[in-house]
mmCIF file with all atom_site columns, C-alpha atoms in Angstrom:
data_model
loop_
_atom_site.group_PDB
_atom_site.id
_atom_site.type_symbol
_atom_site.label_atom_id
_atom_site.label_alt_id
_atom_site.label_comp_id
_atom_site.label_asym_id
_atom_site.label_entity_id
_atom_site.label_seq_id
_atom_site.pdbx_PDB_ins_code
_atom_site.Cartn_x
_atom_site.Cartn_y
_atom_site.Cartn_z
_atom_site.occupancy
_atom_site.B_iso_or_equiv
_atom_site.pdbx_formal_charge
_atom_site.auth_seq_id
_atom_site.auth_comp_id
_atom_site.auth_asym_id
_atom_site.auth_atom_id
_atom_site.pdbx_PDB_model_num
ATOM 1   C CA . MET A 1 1   ? 6.262   -4.460  -0.505  1.00 52.00 ? 1   MET A CA 1
ATOM 2   C CA . SER A 1 2   ? 3.655   -2.131  -1.964  1.00 50.00 ? 2   SER A CA 1
ATOM 3   C CA . SER A 1 3   ? 2.880   -2.106  -5.806  1.00 57.00 ? 3   SER A CA 1
ATOM 4   C CA . THR A 1 4   ? 2.018   -0.671  -8.732  1.00 58.00 ? 4   THR A CA 1
ATOM 5   C CA . VAL A 1 5   ? -1.285  0.781   -8.861  1.00 56.00 ? 5   VAL A CA 1
ATOM 6   C CA . CYS A 1 6   ? -3.701  1.281   -11.835 1.00 60.00 ? 6   CYS A CA 1
ATOM 7   C CA . ILE A 1 7   ? -6.746  3.271   -11.216 1.00 56.00 ? 7   ILE A CA 1
ATOM 8   C CA . SER A 1 8   ? -9.450  2.708   -13.795 1.00 58.00 ? 8   SER A CA 1
ATOM 9   C CA . THR A 1 9   ? -13.203 2.967   -13.882 1.00 54.00 ? 9   THR A CA 1
ATOM 10  C CA . ALA A 1 10  ? -15.530 0.358   -14.798 1.00 56.00 ? 10  ALA A CA 1
ATOM 11  C CA . ASN A 1 11  ? -18.670 0.788   -16.755 1.00 52.00 ? 11  ASN A CA 1
ATOM 12  C CA . ASP A 1 12  ? -20.133 -2.598  -16.222 1.00 58.00 ? 12  ASP A CA 1
ATOM 13  C CA . ASN A 1 13  ? -23.356 -3.411  -13.973 1.00 58.00 ? 13  ASN A CA 1
ATOM 14  C CA . ILE A 1 14  ? -21.789 -4.863  -10.697 1.00 63.00 ? 14  ILE A CA 1
ATOM 15  C CA . GLU A 1 15  ? -23.793 -7.245  -8.604  1.00 79.00 ? 15  GLU A CA 1
ATOM 16  C CA . ASN A 1 16  ? -22.941 -7.095  -4.582  1.00 90.00 ? 16  ASN A CA 1
ATOM 17  C CA . THR A 1 17  ? -20.087 -8.824  -3.756  1.00 92.00 ? 17  THR A CA 1
ATOM 18  C CA . SER A 1 18  ? -17.305 -8.968  -0.914  1.00 93.00 ? 18  SER A CA 1
ATOM 19  C CA . SER A 1 19  ? -14.493 -10.605 -0.295  1.00 94.00 ? 19  SER A CA 1
ATOM 20  C CA . ILE A 1 20  ? -11.497 -11.261 2.291   1.00 95.00 ? 20  ILE A CA 1
ATOM 21  C CA . GLY A 1 21  ? -8.484  -12.647 1.744   1.00 95.00 ? 21  GLY A CA 1
ATOM 22  C CA . PHE A 1 22  ? -4.824  -12.957 3.123   1.00 90.00 ? 22  PHE A CA 1
ATOM 23  C CA . ASN A 1 23  ? -1.265  -14.374 2.312   1.00 91.00 ? 23  ASN A CA 1
ATOM 24  C CA . MET A 1 24  ? 2.125   -14.349 3.500   1.00 89.00 ? 24  MET A CA 1
ATOM 25  C CA . LEU A 1 25  ? 2.408   -10.583 3.502   1.00 89.00 ? 25  LEU A CA 1
ATOM 26  C CA . ASN A 1 26  ? -1.043  -8.957  4.136   1.00 92.00 ? 26  ASN A CA 1
ATOM 27  C CA . LEU A 1 27  ? -4.747  -8.949  4.893   1.00 94.00 ? 27  LEU A CA 1
ATOM 28  C CA . ASP A 1 28  ? -7.045  -7.592  2.360   1.00 95.00 ? 28  ASP A CA 1
ATOM 29  C CA . PHE A 1 29  ? -10.647 -7.037  1.713   1.00 96.00 ? 29  PHE A CA 1
ATOM 30  C CA . ASN A 1 30  ? -13.084 -5.777  -1.207  1.00 95.00 ? 30  ASN A CA 1
ATOM 31  C CA . THR A 1 31  ? -16.795 -5.033  -1.485  1.00 94.00 ? 31  THR A CA 1
ATOM 32  C CA . LYS A 1 32  ? -18.845 -3.714  -4.476  1.00 94.00 ? 32  LYS A CA 1
ATOM 33  C CA . GLN A 1 33  ? -22.158 -2.785  -3.627  1.00 94.00 ? 33  GLN A CA 1
ATOM 34  C CA . LYS A 1 34  ? -25.515 -1.462  -5.438  1.00 94.00 ? 34  LYS A CA 1
ATOM 35  C CA . THR A 1 35  ? -26.188 1.552   -3.242  1.00 93.00 ? 35  THR A CA 1
ATOM 36  C CA . SER A 1 36  ? -29.235 2.447   -5.489  1.00 92.00 ? 36  SER A CA 1
ATOM 37  C CA . GLU A 1 37  ? -30.738 1.543   -9.037  1.00 91.00 ? 37  GLU A CA 1
ATOM 38  C CA . LYS A 1 38  ? -28.289 3.831   -10.299 1.00 92.00 ? 38  LYS A CA 1
ATOM 39  C CA . SER A 1 39  ? -25.328 3.852   -8.160  1.00 94.00 ? 39  SER A CA 1
ATOM 40  C CA . THR A 1 40  ? -22.557 1.598   -6.952  1.00 94.00 ? 40  THR A CA 1
ATOM 41  C CA . LEU A 1 41  ? -19.693 1.912   -4.278  1.00 95.00 ? 41  LEU A CA 1
ATOM 42  C CA . GLU A 1 42  ? -16.602 -0.359  -4.479  1.00 95.00 ? 42  GLU A CA 1
ATOM 43  C CA . ILE A 1 43  ? -14.084 -0.152  -1.319  1.00 96.00 ? 43  ILE A CA 1
ATOM 44  C CA . SER A 1 44  ? -11.020 -2.102  -1.434  1.00 96.00 ? 44  SER A CA 1
ATOM 45  C CA . GLY A 1 45  ? -8.267  -2.467  1.323   1.00 96.00 ? 45  GLY A CA 1
ATOM 46  C CA . ARG A 1 46  ? -5.112  -4.111  2.495   1.00 95.00 ? 46  ARG A CA 1
ATOM 47  C CA . ARG A 1 47  ? -2.598  -4.029  5.443   1.00 95.00 ? 47  ARG A CA 1
ATOM 48  C CA . SER A 1 48  ? 0.426   -5.864  5.917   1.00 92.00 ? 48  SER A CA 1
ATOM 49  C CA . TYR A 1 49  ? 1.166   -7.760  9.296   1.00 90.00 ? 49  TYR A CA 1
ATOM 50  C CA . THR A 1 50  ? 4.901   -7.863  8.835   1.00 86.00 ? 50  THR A CA 1
ATOM 51  C CA . ASP A 1 51  ? 5.375   -5.550  11.866  1.00 85.00 ? 51  ASP A CA 1
ATOM 52  C CA . PHE A 1 52  ? 3.591   -8.420  14.122  1.00 84.00 ? 52  PHE A CA 1
ATOM 53  C CA . VAL A 1 53  ? 4.930   -11.371 12.385  1.00 86.00 ? 53  VAL A CA 1
ATOM 54  C CA . ASP A 1 54  ? 7.826   -12.345 10.612  1.00 84.00 ? 54  ASP A CA 1
ATOM 55  C CA . SER A 1 55  ? 6.252   -14.720 7.957   1.00 87.00 ? 55  SER A CA 1
ATOM 56  C CA . PRO A 1 56  ? 8.810   -16.830 5.893   1.00 88.00 ? 56  PRO A CA 1
ATOM 57  C CA . THR A 1 57  ? 7.982   -14.827 2.560   1.00 86.00 ? 57  THR A CA 1
ATOM 58  C CA . TYR A 1 58  ? 8.698   -11.454 4.504   1.00 84.00 ? 58  TYR A CA 1
ATOM 59  C CA . LYS A 1 59  ? 12.039  -13.173 6.080   1.00 83.00 ? 59  LYS A CA 1
ATOM 60  C CA . ASN A 1 60  ? 13.090  -13.777 2.340   1.00 85.00 ? 60  ASN A CA 1
ATOM 61  C CA . TYR A 1 61  ? 12.421  -10.118 1.461   1.00 79.00 ? 61  TYR A CA 1
ATOM 62  C CA . LYS A 1 62  ? 14.163  -8.843  4.652   1.00 77.00 ? 62  LYS A CA 1
ATOM 63  C CA . LYS A 1 63  ? 17.188  -10.913 3.856   1.00 78.00 ? 63  LYS A CA 1
ATOM 64  C CA . ARG A 1 64  ? 17.417  -9.689  0.319   1.00 78.00 ? 64  ARG A CA 1
ATOM 65  C CA . ILE A 1 65  ? 16.663  -6.365  0.888   1.00 73.00 ? 65  ILE A CA 1
ATOM 66  C CA . PHE A 1 66  ? 19.276  -5.811  3.678   1.00 68.00 ? 66  PHE A CA 1
ATOM 67  C CA . GLN A 1 67  ? 21.765  -8.490  2.230   1.00 63.00 ? 67  GLN A CA 1
ATOM 68  C CA . ASN A 1 68  ? 24.510  -5.694  1.176   1.00 56.00 ? 68  ASN A CA 1
ATOM 69  C CA . THR A 1 69  ? 23.919  -3.163  3.969   1.00 57.00 ? 69  THR A CA 1
ATOM 70  C CA . GLU A 1 70  ? 27.682  -2.570  5.436   1.00 53.00 ? 70  GLU A CA 1
ATOM 71  C CA . VAL A 1 71  ? 28.676  -0.057  7.649   1.00 53.00 ? 71  VAL A CA 1
ATOM 72  C CA . THR A 1 72  ? 32.281  1.203   7.136   1.00 49.00 ? 72  THR A CA 1
ATOM 73  C CA . ASN A 1 73  ? 34.760  3.349   9.295   1.00 52.00 ? 73  ASN A CA 1
ATOM 74  C CA . LEU A 1 74  ? 35.681  5.697   6.441   1.00 49.00 ? 74  LEU A CA 1
ATOM 75  C CA . SER A 1 75  ? 39.093  6.701   8.387   1.00 59.00 ? 75  SER A CA 1
ATOM 76  C CA . ASN A 1 76  ? 40.346  3.107   8.669   1.00 62.00 ? 76  ASN A CA 1
ATOM 77  C CA . ASN A 1 77  ? 38.352  1.412   5.982   1.00 61.00 ? 77  ASN A CA 1
ATOM 78  C CA . GLN A 1 78  ? 37.299  -1.184  8.444   1.00 63.00 ? 78  GLN A CA 1
ATOM 79  C CA . ASN A 1 79  ? 33.768  -2.868  8.802   1.00 66.00 ? 79  ASN A CA 1
ATOM 80  C CA . ILE A 1 80  ? 31.785  -1.967  11.793  1.00 66.00 ? 80  ILE A CA 1
ATOM 81  C CA . ASP A 1 81  ? 30.301  -4.978  13.464  1.00 71.00 ? 81  ASP A CA 1
ATOM 82  C CA . PHE A 1 82  ? 26.685  -3.775  14.421  1.00 73.00 ? 82  PHE A CA 1
ATOM 83  C CA . ASN A 1 83  ? 22.847  -5.122  15.013  1.00 77.00 ? 83  ASN A CA 1
ATOM 84  C CA . SER A 1 84  ? 20.073  -4.246  13.298  1.00 78.00 ? 84  SER A CA 1
ATOM 85  C CA . SER A 1 85  ? 16.348  -4.687  13.526  1.00 80.00 ? 85  SER A CA 1
ATOM 86  C CA . GLU A 1 86  ? 13.563  -3.417  11.656  1.00 82.00 ? 86  GLU A CA 1
ATOM 87  C CA . LYS A 1 87  ? 9.921   -3.300  11.315  1.00 85.00 ? 87  LYS A CA 1
ATOM 88  C CA . PHE A 1 88  ? 8.223   -2.619  8.093   1.00 86.00 ? 88  PHE A CA 1
ATOM 89  C CA . TYR A 1 89  ? 4.274   -2.245  7.183   1.00 88.00 ? 89  TYR A CA 1
ATOM 90  C CA . PHE A 1 90  ? 2.305   -0.857  4.590   1.00 93.00 ? 90  PHE A CA 1
ATOM 91  C CA . TYR A 1 91  ? -1.435  -0.364  3.917   1.00 95.00 ? 91  TYR A CA 1
ATOM 92  C CA . ASP A 1 92  ? -3.550  1.047   1.092   1.00 95.00 ? 92  ASP A CA 1
ATOM 93  C CA . ALA A 1 93  ? -7.230  1.738   0.635   1.00 96.00 ? 93  ALA A CA 1
ATOM 94  C CA . SER A 1 94  ? -9.485  2.883   -2.221  1.00 96.00 ? 94  SER A CA 1
ATOM 95  C CA . VAL A 1 95  ? -12.932 3.977   -2.787  1.00 96.00 ? 95  VAL A CA 1
ATOM 96  C CA . GLN A 1 96  ? -14.626 4.117   -6.289  1.00 95.00 ? 96  GLN A CA 1
ATOM 97  C CA . PHE A 1 97  ? -18.294 5.503   -6.252  1.00 96.00 ? 97  PHE A CA 1
ATOM 98  C CA . LYS A 1 98  ? -20.530 5.628   -9.823  1.00 95.00 ? 98  LYS A CA 1
ATOM 99  C CA . GLN A 1 99  ? -23.643 7.536   -10.198 1.00 95.00 ? 99  GLN A CA 1
ATOM 100 C CA . GLU A 1 100 ? -25.811 7.271   -13.563 1.00 94.00 ? 100 GLU A CA 1
ATOM 101 C CA . ILE A 1 101 ? -27.392 10.873  -13.749 1.00 92.00 ? 101 ILE A CA 1
ATOM 102 C CA . LYS A 1 102 ? -29.310 10.265  -16.774 1.00 89.00 ? 102 LYS A CA 1
ATOM 103 C CA . GLU A 1 103 ? -29.188 7.671   -19.624 1.00 86.00 ? 103 GLU A CA 1
ATOM 104 C CA . ASN A 1 104 ? -26.273 9.561   -21.233 1.00 89.00 ? 104 ASN A CA 1
ATOM 105 C CA . THR A 1 105 ? -24.647 10.981  -18.144 1.00 93.00 ? 105 THR A CA 1
ATOM 106 C CA . THR A 1 106 ? -22.391 9.268   -15.760 1.00 94.00 ? 106 THR A CA 1
ATOM 107 C CA . LEU A 1 107 ? -20.269 10.833  -12.693 1.00 95.00 ? 107 LEU A CA 1
ATOM 108 C CA . PHE A 1 108 ? -17.364 8.637   -11.358 1.00 96.00 ? 108 PHE A CA 1
ATOM 109 C CA . ALA A 1 109 ? -15.401 9.551   -8.339  1.00 97.00 ? 109 ALA A CA 1
ATOM 110 C CA . ASN A 1 110 ? -12.158 7.596   -7.096  1.00 96.00 ? 110 ASN A CA 1
ATOM 111 C CA . PHE A 1 111 ? -9.859  7.741   -4.071  1.00 96.00 ? 111 PHE A CA 1
ATOM 112 C CA . ILE A 1 112 ? -6.776  6.053   -3.255  1.00 95.00 ? 112 ILE A CA 1
ATOM 113 C CA . THR A 1 113 ? -4.550  6.228   -0.055  1.00 96.00 ? 113 THR A CA 1
ATOM 114 C CA . ILE A 1 114 ? -1.005  4.170   0.021   1.00 95.00 ? 114 ILE A CA 1
ATOM 115 C CA . SER A 1 115 ? 1.445   4.364   3.078   1.00 95.00 ? 115 SER A CA 1
ATOM 116 C CA . ASN A 1 116 ? 4.826   2.503   3.617   1.00 93.00 ? 116 ASN A CA 1
ATOM 117 C CA . GLN A 1 117 ? 6.482   2.642   7.012   1.00 92.00 ? 117 GLN A CA 1
ATOM 118 C CA . LEU A 1 118 ? 9.898   1.553   7.781   1.00 88.00 ? 118 LEU A CA 1
ATOM 119 C CA . ASP A 1 119 ? 11.519  1.799   11.538  1.00 88.00 ? 119 ASP A CA 1
ATOM 120 C CA . LEU A 1 120 ? 15.045  0.591   11.429  1.00 83.00 ? 120 LEU A CA 1
ATOM 121 C CA . ASN A 1 121 ? 17.002  0.327   14.714  1.00 84.00 ? 121 ASN A CA 1
ATOM 122 C CA . GLN A 1 122 ? 20.715  -0.027  14.664  1.00 81.00 ? 122 GLN A CA 1
ATOM 123 C CA . SER A 1 123 ? 23.225  -0.658  17.591  1.00 84.00 ? 123 SER A CA 1
ATOM 124 C CA . LYS A 1 124 ? 26.763  -1.430  18.567  1.00 82.00 ? 124 LYS A CA 1
ATOM 125 C CA . GLU A 1 125 ? 28.779  -1.484  21.447  1.00 82.00 ? 125 GLU A CA 1
ATOM 126 C CA . GLU A 1 126 ? 31.930  0.739   21.532  1.00 80.00 ? 126 GLU A CA 1
ATOM 127 C CA . ASN A 1 127 ? 34.151  1.008   24.862  1.00 85.00 ? 127 ASN A CA 1
ATOM 128 C CA . ASN A 1 128 ? 31.516  -0.742  27.031  1.00 87.00 ? 128 ASN A CA 1
ATOM 129 C CA . THR A 1 129 ? 28.922  1.777   25.735  1.00 87.00 ? 129 THR A CA 1
ATOM 130 C CA . LEU A 1 130 ? 25.907  0.784   23.600  1.00 85.00 ? 130 LEU A CA 1
ATOM 131 C CA . ILE A 1 131 ? 25.188  3.295   20.821  1.00 84.00 ? 131 ILE A CA 1
ATOM 132 C CA . GLU A 1 132 ? 22.043  3.015   19.126  1.00 86.00 ? 132 GLU A CA 1
ATOM 133 C CA . ARG A 1 133 ? 20.561  5.048   16.177  1.00 83.00 ? 133 ARG A CA 1
ATOM 134 C CA . ASN A 1 134 ? 16.872  4.914   15.113  1.00 86.00 ? 134 ASN A CA 1
ATOM 135 C CA . SER A 1 135 ? 15.883  5.753   11.477  1.00 85.00 ? 135 SER A CA 1
ATOM 136 C CA . PHE A 1 136 ? 12.401  5.992   10.661  1.00 88.00 ? 136 PHE A CA 1
ATOM 137 C CA . LEU A 1 137 ? 11.186  6.545   7.095   1.00 88.00 ? 137 LEU A CA 1
ATOM 138 C CA . THR A 1 138 ? 7.596   7.020   5.766   1.00 93.00 ? 138 THR A CA 1
ATOM 139 C CA . GLN A 1 139 ? 6.106   7.377   2.314   1.00 94.00 ? 139 GLN A CA 1
ATOM 140 C CA . GLN A 1 140 ? 2.662   8.428   1.878   1.00 95.00 ? 140 GLN A CA 1
ATOM 141 C CA . SER A 1 141 ? 0.428   8.901   -1.467  1.00 95.00 ? 141 SER A CA 1
ATOM 142 C CA . LEU A 1 142 ? -2.944  9.892   -1.877  1.00 96.00 ? 142 LEU A CA 1
ATOM 143 C CA . GLY A 1 143 ? -4.834  10.354  -5.321  1.00 95.00 ? 143 GLY A CA 1
ATOM 144 C CA . GLY A 1 144 ? -8.303  10.722  -6.631  1.00 96.00 ? 144 GLY A CA 1
ATOM 145 C CA . SER A 1 145 ? -10.323 11.658  -9.600  1.00 95.00 ? 145 SER A CA 1
ATOM 146 C CA . LEU A 1 146 ? -13.736 12.932  -10.441 1.00 96.00 ? 146 LEU A CA 1
ATOM 147 C CA . VAL A 1 147 ? -14.990 12.286  -13.957 1.00 94.00 ? 147 VAL A CA 1
ATOM 148 C CA . PHE A 1 148 ? -18.289 13.477  -15.577 1.00 93.00 ? 148 PHE A CA 1
ATOM 149 C CA . LYS A 1 149 ? -19.047 11.700  -18.759 1.00 92.00 ? 149 LYS A CA 1
ATOM 150 C CA . TYR A 1 150 ? -21.720 12.741  -21.171 1.00 90.00 ? 150 TYR A CA 1
ATOM 151 C CA . LYS A 1 151 ? -22.234 10.982  -24.331 1.00 86.00 ? 151 LYS A CA 1
ATOM 152 C CA . LEU A 1 152 ? -23.523 13.485  -27.250 1.00 81.00 ? 152 LEU A CA 1
ATOM 153 C CA . GLU A 1 153 ? -26.093 11.980  -29.630 1.00 79.00 ? 153 GLU A CA 1
ATOM 154 C CA . LEU A 1 154 ? -26.523 13.739  -32.775 1.00 76.00 ? 154 LEU A CA 1
ATOM 155 C CA . ASP A 1 155 ? -29.775 13.569  -34.660 1.00 70.00 ? 155 ASP A CA 1
ATOM 156 C CA . GLU A 1 156 ? -29.390 12.741  -38.497 1.00 64.00 ? 156 GLU A CA 1
#
C-alpha cells in the first residue's frame, strides 16, 4: 500500500501553500511555508484509514493480496478450512527545511518516516474447540539528509 519515495530538495522560491486531500485509501496533507525572508519549511503526511473502513478499493487490494492464501495439513495433504481477518494501515510523513545562509550558501535538511502495520487473525474449529492465531507485522523506515551547498565563484 505504501509507495516508493523520492527524496529531493527543491531550489525554487516557494509561496505559502497548503492542501488537504483524501482518496479511497488514505488522507493526506501538505504545507509549504516561508518561515522568514531566507527560509522555507515543508511538511507532508498521509495516513490510511483502511483499519477503520473497508473501501471498495481496499477490498479489491485485499482480495488480490490474499487470493492464494491456503493452509495445508502436510501430513495428509488436505486443505484446512479457516477464517481470516486482517487490519492494515500505513502512514508516512516528511519535513524539509531550507535556509539561505549567504548569497552562495544554502543549508537543506530533510527527514522522512514510513510505517506499515498488518494484524492478521486466523481461526478454525477443531474437535469443538476454537483455535486462534494472531500474526502482527510492522515495518518502520526512517531517513534523513543534511546538505550544505556552497557555490564557489572564481575571479578571472
